[in-house]
């Protein structure tokens, strides 16, 4: 059950679930018995479910540098990253899926920007997009590395050249 202290009422959460995780804006993520997830609102209604959204790791996804404590899986400007075998999937607070056109992989957003990748002829090329999908850093880089766990800078590499990009 979810107890609403303002309304002094209990809301039954759908089950059976192994565990519920409260998101900062009043949604719950339910980890179900079969290790899949569901997004549930505070009234106990299922807002979003996807049979491929699970707690299993997907090793085919590109892993982007850590954002430290800034990126913890909640909604960011109305979008929540859904980690599945599909690497360009978000859901909004209405439960509607959103993808970014012409991009293969998009990481969770940080300060309005996300690292993204497009499949090139031989390998992925990295760049950055904003919340509307506009290209901020062009997709021409071979690799991206964090400059320390809490650094505000990312190192973009292209061939033998490298440069720093502020995460903002």
mmCIF file of C-alpha atoms in Angstrom:
data_model
loop_
_atom_site.group_PDB
_atom_site.id
_atom_site.type_symbol
_atom_site.label_atom_id
_atom_site.label_comp_id
_atom_site.label_asym_id
_atom_site.label_seq_id
_atom_site.Cartn_x
_atom_site.Cartn_y
_atom_site.Cartn_z
ATOM 1 C CA UNK A 1 0.000 0.000 0.000
ATOM 2 C CA UNK A 2 0.917 3.628 -0.531
ATOM 3 C CA UNK A 3 -0.178 5.916 2.303
ATOM 4 C CA UNK A 4 -1.099 9.483 1.318
ATOM 5 C CA UNK A 5 -0.576 11.544 4.485
ATOM 6 C CA UNK A 6 -2.323 14.664 3.073
ATOM 7 C CA UNK A 7 -5.488 12.754 2.180
ATOM 8 C CA UNK A 8 -5.187 10.247 5.032
ATOM 9 C CA UNK A 9 -5.820 7.346 2.672
ATOM 10 C CA UNK A 10 -4.201 4.137 1.527
ATOM 11 C CA UNK A 11 -3.783 3.256 -2.147
ATOM 12 C CA UNK A 12 -3.291 -0.377 -3.042
ATOM 13 C CA UNK A 13 -0.266 -0.893 -5.270
ATOM 14 C CA UNK A 14 -0.554 -3.599 -7.919
ATOM 15 C CA UNK A 15 1.229 -6.827 -7.170
ATOM 16 C CA UNK A 16 2.634 -9.238 -6.637
ATOM 17 C CA UNK A 17 5.894 -7.326 -6.688
ATOM 18 C CA UNK A 18 9.281 -8.085 -5.243
ATOM 19 C CA UNK A 19 9.992 -4.471 -4.417
ATOM 20 C CA UNK A 20 8.728 -0.914 -4.975
ATOM 21 C CA UNK A 21 11.000 2.091 -5.521
ATOM 22 C CA UNK A 22 9.589 5.593 -5.021
ATOM 23 C CA UNK A 23 10.566 8.159 -7.647
ATOM 24 C CA UNK A 24 10.930 11.764 -6.522
ATOM 25 C CA UNK A 25 7.794 13.005 -8.278
ATOM 26 C CA UNK A 26 5.220 10.571 -6.873
ATOM 27 C CA UNK A 27 5.622 7.579 -9.151
ATOM 28 C CA UNK A 28 6.595 4.080 -8.118
ATOM 29 C CA UNK A 29 8.695 1.573 -10.008
ATOM 30 C CA UNK A 30 7.524 -1.934 -9.215
ATOM 31 C CA UNK A 31 9.976 -4.773 -9.710
ATOM 32 C CA UNK A 32 7.726 -7.717 -10.472
ATOM 33 C CA UNK A 33 8.224 -11.415 -9.681
ATOM 34 C CA UNK A 34 9.475 -12.090 -13.238
ATOM 35 C CA UNK A 35 12.169 -9.354 -12.833
ATOM 36 C CA UNK A 36 10.400 -6.863 -15.118
ATOM 37 C CA UNK A 37 9.453 -3.327 -14.091
ATOM 38 C CA UNK A 38 6.248 -1.298 -14.184
ATOM 39 C CA UNK A 39 5.787 2.447 -13.670
ATOM 40 C CA UNK A 40 2.898 3.131 -11.288
ATOM 41 C CA UNK A 41 1.311 6.427 -10.247
ATOM 42 C CA UNK A 42 0.526 7.331 -6.633
ATOM 43 C CA UNK A 43 -3.067 6.058 -7.023
ATOM 44 C CA UNK A 44 -1.763 2.590 -7.898
ATOM 45 C CA UNK A 45 -2.522 2.767 -11.633
ATOM 46 C CA UNK A 46 -0.035 1.234 -14.071
ATOM 47 C CA UNK A 47 1.239 4.142 -16.164
ATOM 48 C CA UNK A 48 3.802 2.215 -18.235
ATOM 49 C CA UNK A 49 4.944 -1.350 -18.695
ATOM 50 C CA UNK A 50 7.177 -2.959 -21.270
ATOM 51 C CA UNK A 51 8.035 -6.680 -21.243
ATOM 52 C CA UNK A 52 11.638 -5.848 -22.234
ATOM 53 C CA UNK A 53 12.120 -3.400 -19.325
ATOM 54 C CA UNK A 54 13.782 -5.677 -16.823
ATOM 55 C CA UNK A 55 16.448 -5.924 -14.172
ATOM 56 C CA UNK A 56 18.562 -8.106 -16.470
ATOM 57 C CA UNK A 57 21.710 -6.437 -17.773
ATOM 58 C CA UNK A 58 21.925 -5.672 -21.485
ATOM 59 C CA UNK A 59 25.584 -5.818 -22.407
ATOM 60 C CA UNK A 60 25.014 -4.753 -26.012
ATOM 61 C CA UNK A 61 24.320 -1.188 -24.889
ATOM 62 C CA UNK A 62 27.080 1.380 -24.917
ATOM 63 C CA UNK A 63 27.873 2.463 -21.378
ATOM 64 C CA UNK A 64 28.480 6.172 -21.021
ATOM 65 C CA UNK A 65 30.657 7.812 -18.357
ATOM 66 C CA UNK A 66 29.209 8.062 -14.869
ATOM 67 C CA UNK A 67 27.429 11.200 -13.745
ATOM 68 C CA UNK A 68 28.059 10.438 -10.100
ATOM 69 C CA UNK A 69 25.133 11.278 -7.829
ATOM 70 C CA UNK A 70 23.407 13.494 -10.427
ATOM 71 C CA UNK A 71 21.831 10.694 -12.461
ATOM 72 C CA UNK A 72 19.684 8.425 -10.334
ATOM 73 C CA UNK A 73 16.963 7.197 -12.655
ATOM 74 C CA UNK A 74 14.104 9.601 -11.891
ATOM 75 C CA UNK A 75 12.187 11.701 -14.400
ATOM 76 C CA UNK A 76 14.335 14.499 -15.784
ATOM 77 C CA UNK A 77 12.399 17.391 -17.334
ATOM 78 C CA UNK A 78 9.465 15.001 -17.788
ATOM 79 C CA UNK A 79 11.474 12.098 -19.271
ATOM 80 C CA UNK A 80 12.607 8.851 -17.664
ATOM 81 C CA UNK A 81 15.201 6.644 -19.333
ATOM 82 C CA UNK A 82 13.904 3.097 -19.859
ATOM 83 C CA UNK A 83 16.760 0.616 -19.913
ATOM 84 C CA UNK A 84 15.947 -2.245 -22.274
ATOM 85 C CA UNK A 85 17.668 -3.848 -25.231
ATOM 86 C CA UNK A 86 16.400 -0.756 -27.076
ATOM 87 C CA UNK A 87 18.908 1.968 -26.275
ATOM 88 C CA UNK A 88 16.869 4.994 -27.358
ATOM 89 C CA UNK A 89 13.767 4.717 -25.197
ATOM 90 C CA UNK A 90 12.267 7.171 -22.711
ATOM 91 C CA UNK A 91 8.812 7.523 -21.209
ATOM 92 C CA UNK A 92 7.074 10.729 -20.177
ATOM 93 C CA UNK A 93 4.924 11.218 -17.065
ATOM 94 C CA UNK A 94 1.807 10.220 -19.052
ATOM 95 C CA UNK A 95 3.356 6.849 -19.872
ATOM 96 C CA UNK A 96 3.978 7.698 -23.521
ATOM 97 C CA UNK A 97 7.157 6.373 -25.108
ATOM 98 C CA UNK A 98 9.597 8.834 -26.661
ATOM 99 C CA UNK A 99 12.569 8.182 -28.902
ATOM 100 C CA UNK A 100 15.038 10.559 -30.523
ATOM 101 C CA UNK A 101 15.034 10.333 -34.312
ATOM 102 C CA UNK A 102 18.185 9.339 -36.194
ATOM 103 C CA UNK A 103 20.029 8.386 -32.997
ATOM 104 C CA UNK A 104 20.699 4.765 -32.043
ATOM 105 C CA UNK A 105 21.582 5.177 -28.391
ATOM 106 C CA UNK A 106 20.817 7.935 -25.897
ATOM 107 C CA UNK A 107 21.935 8.008 -22.288
ATOM 108 C CA UNK A 108 19.940 9.588 -19.448
ATOM 109 C CA UNK A 109 19.930 13.392 -19.484
ATOM 110 C CA UNK A 110 22.154 15.563 -17.300
ATOM 111 C CA UNK A 111 21.585 19.330 -17.033
ATOM 112 C CA UNK A 112 19.538 19.220 -20.249
ATOM 113 C CA UNK A 113 22.004 17.246 -22.366
ATOM 114 C CA UNK A 114 22.659 13.585 -23.074
ATOM 115 C CA UNK A 115 25.455 11.646 -24.642
ATOM 116 C CA UNK A 116 24.258 9.781 -27.698
ATOM 117 C CA UNK A 117 25.638 7.494 -30.378
ATOM 118 C CA UNK A 118 24.898 6.695 -33.998
ATOM 119 C CA UNK A 119 26.017 3.509 -35.694
ATOM 120 C CA UNK A 120 28.623 4.384 -38.317
ATOM 121 C CA UNK A 121 29.987 2.206 -41.099
ATOM 122 C CA UNK A 122 32.350 0.363 -38.757
ATOM 123 C CA UNK A 123 31.631 1.616 -35.235
ATOM 124 C CA UNK A 124 29.498 3.956 -33.202
ATOM 125 C CA UNK A 125 30.147 7.695 -33.398
ATOM 126 C CA UNK A 126 29.467 9.778 -30.287
ATOM 127 C CA UNK A 127 27.904 13.194 -29.854
ATOM 128 C CA UNK A 128 25.461 15.031 -27.580
ATOM 129 C CA UNK A 129 21.823 16.062 -27.924
ATOM 130 C CA UNK A 130 19.483 18.301 -25.949
ATOM 131 C CA UNK A 131 16.006 17.428 -24.642
ATOM 132 C CA UNK A 132 14.443 18.250 -28.022
ATOM 133 C CA UNK A 133 16.876 16.010 -29.904
ATOM 134 C CA UNK A 134 18.922 18.881 -31.348
ATOM 135 C CA UNK A 135 22.558 17.972 -31.959
ATOM 136 C CA UNK A 136 24.781 19.925 -29.551
ATOM 137 C CA UNK A 137 28.059 18.073 -30.174
ATOM 138 C CA UNK A 138 28.259 16.498 -33.663
ATOM 139 C CA UNK A 139 28.353 12.709 -34.083
ATOM 140 C CA UNK A 140 31.949 12.437 -35.230
ATOM 141 C CA UNK A 141 33.813 11.195 -32.155
ATOM 142 C CA UNK A 142 35.252 7.702 -31.627
ATOM 143 C CA UNK A 143 35.125 7.596 -27.819
ATOM 144 C CA UNK A 144 34.009 9.527 -24.743
ATOM 145 C CA UNK A 145 35.654 9.275 -21.322
ATOM 146 C CA UNK A 146 34.855 10.871 -17.989
ATOM 147 C CA UNK A 147 37.563 13.047 -16.477
ATOM 148 C CA UNK A 148 37.019 11.583 -12.992
ATOM 149 C CA UNK A 149 33.867 10.321 -11.278
ATOM 150 C CA UNK A 150 32.469 13.764 -10.398
ATOM 151 C CA UNK A 151 34.133 15.793 -13.131
ATOM 152 C CA UNK A 152 32.214 18.415 -15.063
ATOM 153 C CA UNK A 153 34.239 17.537 -18.157
ATOM 154 C CA UNK A 154 34.096 14.752 -20.719
ATOM 155 C CA UNK A 155 36.997 13.876 -22.981
ATOM 156 C CA UNK A 156 35.904 13.343 -26.594
ATOM 157 C CA UNK A 157 38.370 11.491 -28.855
ATOM 158 C CA UNK A 158 38.605 11.544 -32.633
ATOM 159 C CA UNK A 159 41.483 9.595 -34.097
ATOM 160 C CA UNK A 160 44.626 10.825 -32.321
ATOM 161 C CA UNK A 161 42.984 14.083 -31.252
ATOM 162 C CA UNK A 162 41.059 14.711 -28.058
ATOM 163 C CA UNK A 163 39.258 17.624 -26.465
ATOM 164 C CA UNK A 164 37.213 18.457 -23.394
ATOM 165 C CA UNK A 165 33.478 19.208 -23.336
ATOM 166 C CA UNK A 166 31.784 20.704 -20.285
ATOM 167 C CA UNK A 167 28.800 18.521 -19.307
ATOM 168 C CA UNK A 168 26.651 21.689 -19.200
#
